[in-house]
mmCIF file of C-alpha atoms in Angstrom:
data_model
loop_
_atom_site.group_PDB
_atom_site.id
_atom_site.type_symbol
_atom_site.label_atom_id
_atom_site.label_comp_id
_atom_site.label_asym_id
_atom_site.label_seq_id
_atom_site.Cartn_x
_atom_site.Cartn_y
_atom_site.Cartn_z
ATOM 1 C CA UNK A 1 134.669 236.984 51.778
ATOM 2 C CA UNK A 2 137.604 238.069 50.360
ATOM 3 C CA UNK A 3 140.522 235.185 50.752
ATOM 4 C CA UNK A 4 143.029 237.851 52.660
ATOM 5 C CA UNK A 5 140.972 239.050 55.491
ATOM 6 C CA UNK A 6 140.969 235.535 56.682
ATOM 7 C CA UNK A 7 144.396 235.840 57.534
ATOM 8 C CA UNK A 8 145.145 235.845 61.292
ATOM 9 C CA UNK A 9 148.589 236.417 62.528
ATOM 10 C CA UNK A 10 150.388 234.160 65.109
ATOM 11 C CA UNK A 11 153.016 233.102 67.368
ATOM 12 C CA UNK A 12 154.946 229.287 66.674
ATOM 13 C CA UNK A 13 157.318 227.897 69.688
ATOM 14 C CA UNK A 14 160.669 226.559 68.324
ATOM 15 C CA UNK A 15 162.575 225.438 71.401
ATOM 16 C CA UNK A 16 163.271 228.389 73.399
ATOM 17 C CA UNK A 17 162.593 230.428 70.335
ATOM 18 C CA UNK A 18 159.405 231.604 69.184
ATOM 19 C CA UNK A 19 158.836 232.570 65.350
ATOM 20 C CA UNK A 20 155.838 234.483 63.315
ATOM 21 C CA UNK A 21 153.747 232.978 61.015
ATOM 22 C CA UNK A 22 150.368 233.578 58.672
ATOM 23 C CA UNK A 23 147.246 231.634 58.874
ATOM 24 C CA UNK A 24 145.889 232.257 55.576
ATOM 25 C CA UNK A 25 142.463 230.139 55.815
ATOM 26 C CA UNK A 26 139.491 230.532 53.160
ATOM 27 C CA UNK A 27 135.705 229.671 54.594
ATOM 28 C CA UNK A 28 135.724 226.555 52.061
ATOM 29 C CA UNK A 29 138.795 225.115 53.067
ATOM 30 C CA UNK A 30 139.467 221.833 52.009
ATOM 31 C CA UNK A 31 143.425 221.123 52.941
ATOM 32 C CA UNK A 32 146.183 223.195 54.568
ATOM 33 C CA UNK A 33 149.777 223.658 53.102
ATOM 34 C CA UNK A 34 152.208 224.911 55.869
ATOM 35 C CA UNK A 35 154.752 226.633 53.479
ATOM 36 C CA UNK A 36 158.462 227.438 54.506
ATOM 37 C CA UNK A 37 160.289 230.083 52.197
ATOM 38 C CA UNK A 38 163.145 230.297 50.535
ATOM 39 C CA UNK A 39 166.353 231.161 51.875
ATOM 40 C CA UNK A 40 166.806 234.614 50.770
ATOM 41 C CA UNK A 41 162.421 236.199 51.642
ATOM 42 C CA UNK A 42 160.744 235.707 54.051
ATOM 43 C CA UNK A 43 157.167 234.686 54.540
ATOM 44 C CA UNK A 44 155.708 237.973 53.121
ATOM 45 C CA UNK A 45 157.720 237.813 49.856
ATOM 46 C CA UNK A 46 155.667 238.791 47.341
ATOM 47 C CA UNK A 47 155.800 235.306 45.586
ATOM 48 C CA UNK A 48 155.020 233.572 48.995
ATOM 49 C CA UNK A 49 151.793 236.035 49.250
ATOM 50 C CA UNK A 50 150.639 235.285 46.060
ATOM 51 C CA UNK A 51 151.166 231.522 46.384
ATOM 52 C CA UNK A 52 148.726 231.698 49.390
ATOM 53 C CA UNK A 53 146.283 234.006 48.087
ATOM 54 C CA UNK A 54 145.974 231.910 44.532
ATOM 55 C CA UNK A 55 145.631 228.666 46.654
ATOM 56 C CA UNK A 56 142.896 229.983 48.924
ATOM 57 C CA UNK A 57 140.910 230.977 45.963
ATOM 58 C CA UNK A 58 141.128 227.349 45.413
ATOM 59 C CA UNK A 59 139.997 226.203 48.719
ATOM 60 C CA UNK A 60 143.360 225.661 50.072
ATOM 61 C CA UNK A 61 144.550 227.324 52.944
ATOM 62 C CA UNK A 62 148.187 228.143 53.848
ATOM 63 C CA UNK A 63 150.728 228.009 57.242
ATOM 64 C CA UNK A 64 153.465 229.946 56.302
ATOM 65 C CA UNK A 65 156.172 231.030 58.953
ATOM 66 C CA UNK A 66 159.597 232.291 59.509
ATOM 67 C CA UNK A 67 162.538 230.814 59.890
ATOM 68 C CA UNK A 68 164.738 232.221 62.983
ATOM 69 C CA UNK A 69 167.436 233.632 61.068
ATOM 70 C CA UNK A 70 164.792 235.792 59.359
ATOM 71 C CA UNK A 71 162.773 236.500 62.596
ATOM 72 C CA UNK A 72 166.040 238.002 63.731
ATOM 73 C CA UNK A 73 166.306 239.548 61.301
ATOM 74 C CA UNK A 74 169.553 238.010 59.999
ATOM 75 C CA UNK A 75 170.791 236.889 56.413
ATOM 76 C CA UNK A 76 172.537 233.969 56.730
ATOM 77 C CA UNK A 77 170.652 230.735 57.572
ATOM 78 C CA UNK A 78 170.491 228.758 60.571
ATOM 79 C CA UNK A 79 172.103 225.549 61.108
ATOM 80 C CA UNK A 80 170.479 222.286 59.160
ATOM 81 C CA UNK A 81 168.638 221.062 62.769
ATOM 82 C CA UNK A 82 167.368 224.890 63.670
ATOM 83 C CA UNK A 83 165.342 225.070 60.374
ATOM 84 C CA UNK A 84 164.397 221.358 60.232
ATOM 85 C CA UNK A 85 163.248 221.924 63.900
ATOM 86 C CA UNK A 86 161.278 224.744 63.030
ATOM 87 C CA UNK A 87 159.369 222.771 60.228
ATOM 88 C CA UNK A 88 158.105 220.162 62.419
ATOM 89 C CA UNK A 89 157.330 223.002 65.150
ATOM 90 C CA UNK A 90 155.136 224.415 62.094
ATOM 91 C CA UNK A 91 153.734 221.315 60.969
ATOM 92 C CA UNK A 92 152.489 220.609 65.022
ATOM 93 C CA UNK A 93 150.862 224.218 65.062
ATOM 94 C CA UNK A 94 149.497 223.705 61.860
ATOM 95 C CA UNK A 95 147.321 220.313 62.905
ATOM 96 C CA UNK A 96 146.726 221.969 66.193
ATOM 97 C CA UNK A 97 145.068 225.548 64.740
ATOM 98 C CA UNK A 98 143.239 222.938 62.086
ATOM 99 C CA UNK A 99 142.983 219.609 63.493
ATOM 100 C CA UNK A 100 139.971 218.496 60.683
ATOM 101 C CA UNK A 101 142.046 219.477 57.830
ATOM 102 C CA UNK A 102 143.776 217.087 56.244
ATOM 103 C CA UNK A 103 148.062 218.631 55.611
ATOM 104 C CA UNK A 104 150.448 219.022 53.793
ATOM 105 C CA UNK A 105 154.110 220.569 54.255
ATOM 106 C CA UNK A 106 157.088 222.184 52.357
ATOM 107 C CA UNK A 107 157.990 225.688 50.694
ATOM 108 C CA UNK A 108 159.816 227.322 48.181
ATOM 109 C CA UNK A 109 163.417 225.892 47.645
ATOM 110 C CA UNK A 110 165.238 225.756 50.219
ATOM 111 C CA UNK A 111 161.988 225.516 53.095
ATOM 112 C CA UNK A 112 161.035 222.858 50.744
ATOM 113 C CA UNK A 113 164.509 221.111 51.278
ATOM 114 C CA UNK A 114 164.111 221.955 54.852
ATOM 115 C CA UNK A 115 161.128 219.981 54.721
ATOM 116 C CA UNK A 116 162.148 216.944 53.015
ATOM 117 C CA UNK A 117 164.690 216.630 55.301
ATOM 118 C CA UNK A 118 162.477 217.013 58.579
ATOM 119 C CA UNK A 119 160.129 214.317 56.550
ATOM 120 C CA UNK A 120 162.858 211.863 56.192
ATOM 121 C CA UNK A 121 163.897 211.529 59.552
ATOM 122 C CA UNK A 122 163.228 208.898 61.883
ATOM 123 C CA UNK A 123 160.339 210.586 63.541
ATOM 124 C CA UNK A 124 159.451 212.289 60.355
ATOM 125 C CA UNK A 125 156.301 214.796 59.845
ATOM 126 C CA UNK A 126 153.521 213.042 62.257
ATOM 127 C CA UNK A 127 150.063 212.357 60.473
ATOM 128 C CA UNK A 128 151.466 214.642 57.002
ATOM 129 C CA UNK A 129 149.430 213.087 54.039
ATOM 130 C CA UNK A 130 151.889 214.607 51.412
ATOM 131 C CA UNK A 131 154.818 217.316 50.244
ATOM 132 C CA UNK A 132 155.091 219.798 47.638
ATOM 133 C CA UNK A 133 157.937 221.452 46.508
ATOM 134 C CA UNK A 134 158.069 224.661 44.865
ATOM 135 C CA UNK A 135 161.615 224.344 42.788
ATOM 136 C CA UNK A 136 163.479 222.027 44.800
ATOM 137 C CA UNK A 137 166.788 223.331 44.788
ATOM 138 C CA UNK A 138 168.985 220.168 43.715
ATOM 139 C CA UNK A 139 172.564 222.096 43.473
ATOM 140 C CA UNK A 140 174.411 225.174 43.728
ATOM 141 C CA UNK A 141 174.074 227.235 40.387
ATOM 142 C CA UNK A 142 176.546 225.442 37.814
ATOM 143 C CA UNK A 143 177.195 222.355 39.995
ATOM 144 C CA UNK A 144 176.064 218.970 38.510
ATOM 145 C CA UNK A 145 175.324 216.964 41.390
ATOM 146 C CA UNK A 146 172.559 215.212 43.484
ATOM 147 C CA UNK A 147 173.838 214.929 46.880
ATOM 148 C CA UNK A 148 171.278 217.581 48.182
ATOM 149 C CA UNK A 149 168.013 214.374 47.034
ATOM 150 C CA UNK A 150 169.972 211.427 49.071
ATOM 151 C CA UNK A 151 167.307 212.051 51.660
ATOM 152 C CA UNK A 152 164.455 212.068 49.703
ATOM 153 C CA UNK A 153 164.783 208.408 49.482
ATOM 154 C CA UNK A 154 163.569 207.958 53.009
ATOM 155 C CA UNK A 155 160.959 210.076 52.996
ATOM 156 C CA UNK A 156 157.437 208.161 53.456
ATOM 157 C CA UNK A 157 154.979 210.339 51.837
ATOM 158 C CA UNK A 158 153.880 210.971 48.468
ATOM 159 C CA UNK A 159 155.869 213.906 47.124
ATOM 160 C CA UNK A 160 155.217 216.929 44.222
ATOM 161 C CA UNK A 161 158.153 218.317 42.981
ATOM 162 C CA UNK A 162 157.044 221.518 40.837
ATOM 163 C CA UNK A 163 160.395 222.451 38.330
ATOM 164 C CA UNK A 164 160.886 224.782 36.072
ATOM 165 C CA UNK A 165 162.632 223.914 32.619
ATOM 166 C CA UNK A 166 165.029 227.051 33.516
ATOM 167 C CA UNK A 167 165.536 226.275 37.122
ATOM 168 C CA UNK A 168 169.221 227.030 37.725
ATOM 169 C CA UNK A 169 169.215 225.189 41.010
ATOM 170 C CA UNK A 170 167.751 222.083 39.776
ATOM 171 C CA UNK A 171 168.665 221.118 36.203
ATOM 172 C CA UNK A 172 165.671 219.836 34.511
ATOM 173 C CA UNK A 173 167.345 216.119 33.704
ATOM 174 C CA UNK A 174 169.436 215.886 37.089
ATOM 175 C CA UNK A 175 165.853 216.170 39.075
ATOM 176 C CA UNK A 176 164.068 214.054 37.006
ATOM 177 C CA UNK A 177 166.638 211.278 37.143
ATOM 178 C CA UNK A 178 166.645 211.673 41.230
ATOM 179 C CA UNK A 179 162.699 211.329 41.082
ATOM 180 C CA UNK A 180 162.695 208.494 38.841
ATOM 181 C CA UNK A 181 163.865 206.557 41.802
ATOM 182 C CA UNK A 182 161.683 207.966 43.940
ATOM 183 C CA UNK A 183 157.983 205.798 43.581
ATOM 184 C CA UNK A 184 156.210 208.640 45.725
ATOM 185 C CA UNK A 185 157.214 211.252 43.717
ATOM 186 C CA UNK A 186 155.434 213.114 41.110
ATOM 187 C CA UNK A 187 157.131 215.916 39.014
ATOM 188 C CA UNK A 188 154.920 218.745 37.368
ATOM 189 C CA UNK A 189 157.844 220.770 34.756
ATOM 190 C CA UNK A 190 156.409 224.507 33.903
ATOM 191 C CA UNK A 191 157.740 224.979 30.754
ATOM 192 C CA UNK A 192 159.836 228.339 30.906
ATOM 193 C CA UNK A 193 159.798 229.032 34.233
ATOM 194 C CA UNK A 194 163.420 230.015 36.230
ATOM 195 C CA UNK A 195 163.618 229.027 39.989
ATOM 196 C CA UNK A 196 161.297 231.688 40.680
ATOM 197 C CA UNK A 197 158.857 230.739 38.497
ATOM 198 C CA UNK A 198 159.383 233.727 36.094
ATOM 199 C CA UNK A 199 159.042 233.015 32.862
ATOM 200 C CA UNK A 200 160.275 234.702 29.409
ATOM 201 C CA UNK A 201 158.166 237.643 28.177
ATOM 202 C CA UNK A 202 158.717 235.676 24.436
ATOM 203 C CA UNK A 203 156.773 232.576 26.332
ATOM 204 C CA UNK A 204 153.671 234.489 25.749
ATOM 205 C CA UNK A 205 152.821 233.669 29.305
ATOM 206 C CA UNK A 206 151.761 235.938 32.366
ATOM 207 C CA UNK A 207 153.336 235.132 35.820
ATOM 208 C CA UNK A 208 148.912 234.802 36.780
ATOM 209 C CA UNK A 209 149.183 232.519 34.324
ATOM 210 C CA UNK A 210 151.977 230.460 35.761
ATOM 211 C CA UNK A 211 150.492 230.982 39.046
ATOM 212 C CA UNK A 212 147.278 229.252 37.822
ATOM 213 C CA UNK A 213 149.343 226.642 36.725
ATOM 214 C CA UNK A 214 151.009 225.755 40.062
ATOM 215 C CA UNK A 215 147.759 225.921 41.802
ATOM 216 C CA UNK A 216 145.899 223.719 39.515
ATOM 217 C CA UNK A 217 148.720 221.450 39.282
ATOM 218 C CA UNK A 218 148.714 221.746 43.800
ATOM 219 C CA UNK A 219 144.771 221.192 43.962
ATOM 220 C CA UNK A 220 144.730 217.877 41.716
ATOM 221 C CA UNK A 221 147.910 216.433 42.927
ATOM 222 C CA UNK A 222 146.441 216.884 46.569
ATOM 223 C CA UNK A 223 142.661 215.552 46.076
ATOM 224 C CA UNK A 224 144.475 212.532 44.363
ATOM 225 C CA UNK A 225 146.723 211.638 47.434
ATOM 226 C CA UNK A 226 143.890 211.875 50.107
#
């Protein structure tokens, strides 16, 4: 069966609020990934449906959800405790629509951050075997600093950081000195790539191709943590 008609629409319970999400789940599935997005798409940006399409063709299947600003249809982001709320609200409906997968959480940039920070809290992210990050975003474009990773520190799971060598929210040598600290974290660079994972037509390389990359890089990382 084709990986997209398993795709079943629902309903997630934030507080008072109530959000959308996708539950993008192949027959074979091995592991879910509940998958925040970034802060300027939503959950049907065409990167985010690719991401989930690419992984269910590797067994994987995907969460993804809204954020309330976006639900609303707004721009601007909620506060830091709405969208960390919402990711552990995610992560809960996630183990209860697939209680025998194993799970893991976090997003593309700043749902990833999101994440991270939800993870390092005191309660942190329940019975969550791992994170992935697609392009953590580190800093503001042009600011050398590493005040947004303080956090990651406390977080208790084993951690994949996917960067790209172009990433203008996460210079290459600022991320990998914050991870060296970090004994739970594991950083896969894609050589090229730009915080969205574009890379250079000179590269040679097809955004497929990238996107085989990340999901490789996903599937191995994962079946190595459980």
């Amino acid at each position: 069966m084709n990986a997209i008609m398993n795709e079943q629409d629902i309903r997630i319970a934030v507080g008072t609020r109530e959000v959308s999400g996708i539950l993008h789940r192949p027959d074979d599935a091995w592991l879910l990934y509940v998958l925040a997005h970034g802060a300027g798409a939503g959950m049907r940006h065409r990167f985010m449906q690719a991401v989930a399409d690419r992984l269910a063709e590797a067994g994987i299947a995907t969460l993804r959800y809204q954020f309330p600003y976006v639900e609303a249809g707004g721009k601007r982001p909620d506060p830091p405790g709405l969208l960390e709320a919402t990711v552990r609200a995610a992560v809960a409906e996630g183990h209860r629509l697939a209680p025998e997968l194993p799970l893991i959480a976090g997003g593309k940039s700043m749902g990833g951050r999101m994440t991270s920070q939800a993870a390092a809290g005191a309660s942190g992210l329940g019975d969550t075997r791992g994170l992935v990050f697609l392009g953590f975003p580190l800093h503001a474009p042009g600011r050398a600093e590493t005040k947004r990773g303080a956090h990651l520190a406390s977080v208790r799971v084993p951690m994949l950081f996917m960067q790209g060598t172009r990433d203008s929210l996460a210079d290459l040598g600022l991320i990998t000195s914050v991870t060296s600290e970090l004994p739970l974290a594991t950083v896969h660079v894609i050589d090229g790539a730009d915080h969205s994972f574009a890379v250079p037509k000179r590269s040679g390389r097809s955004d497929a191709e990238v996107m085989t990359e990340i999901v490789e890089a996903i599937a191995g990382w994962a079946r190595g943590i459980l």
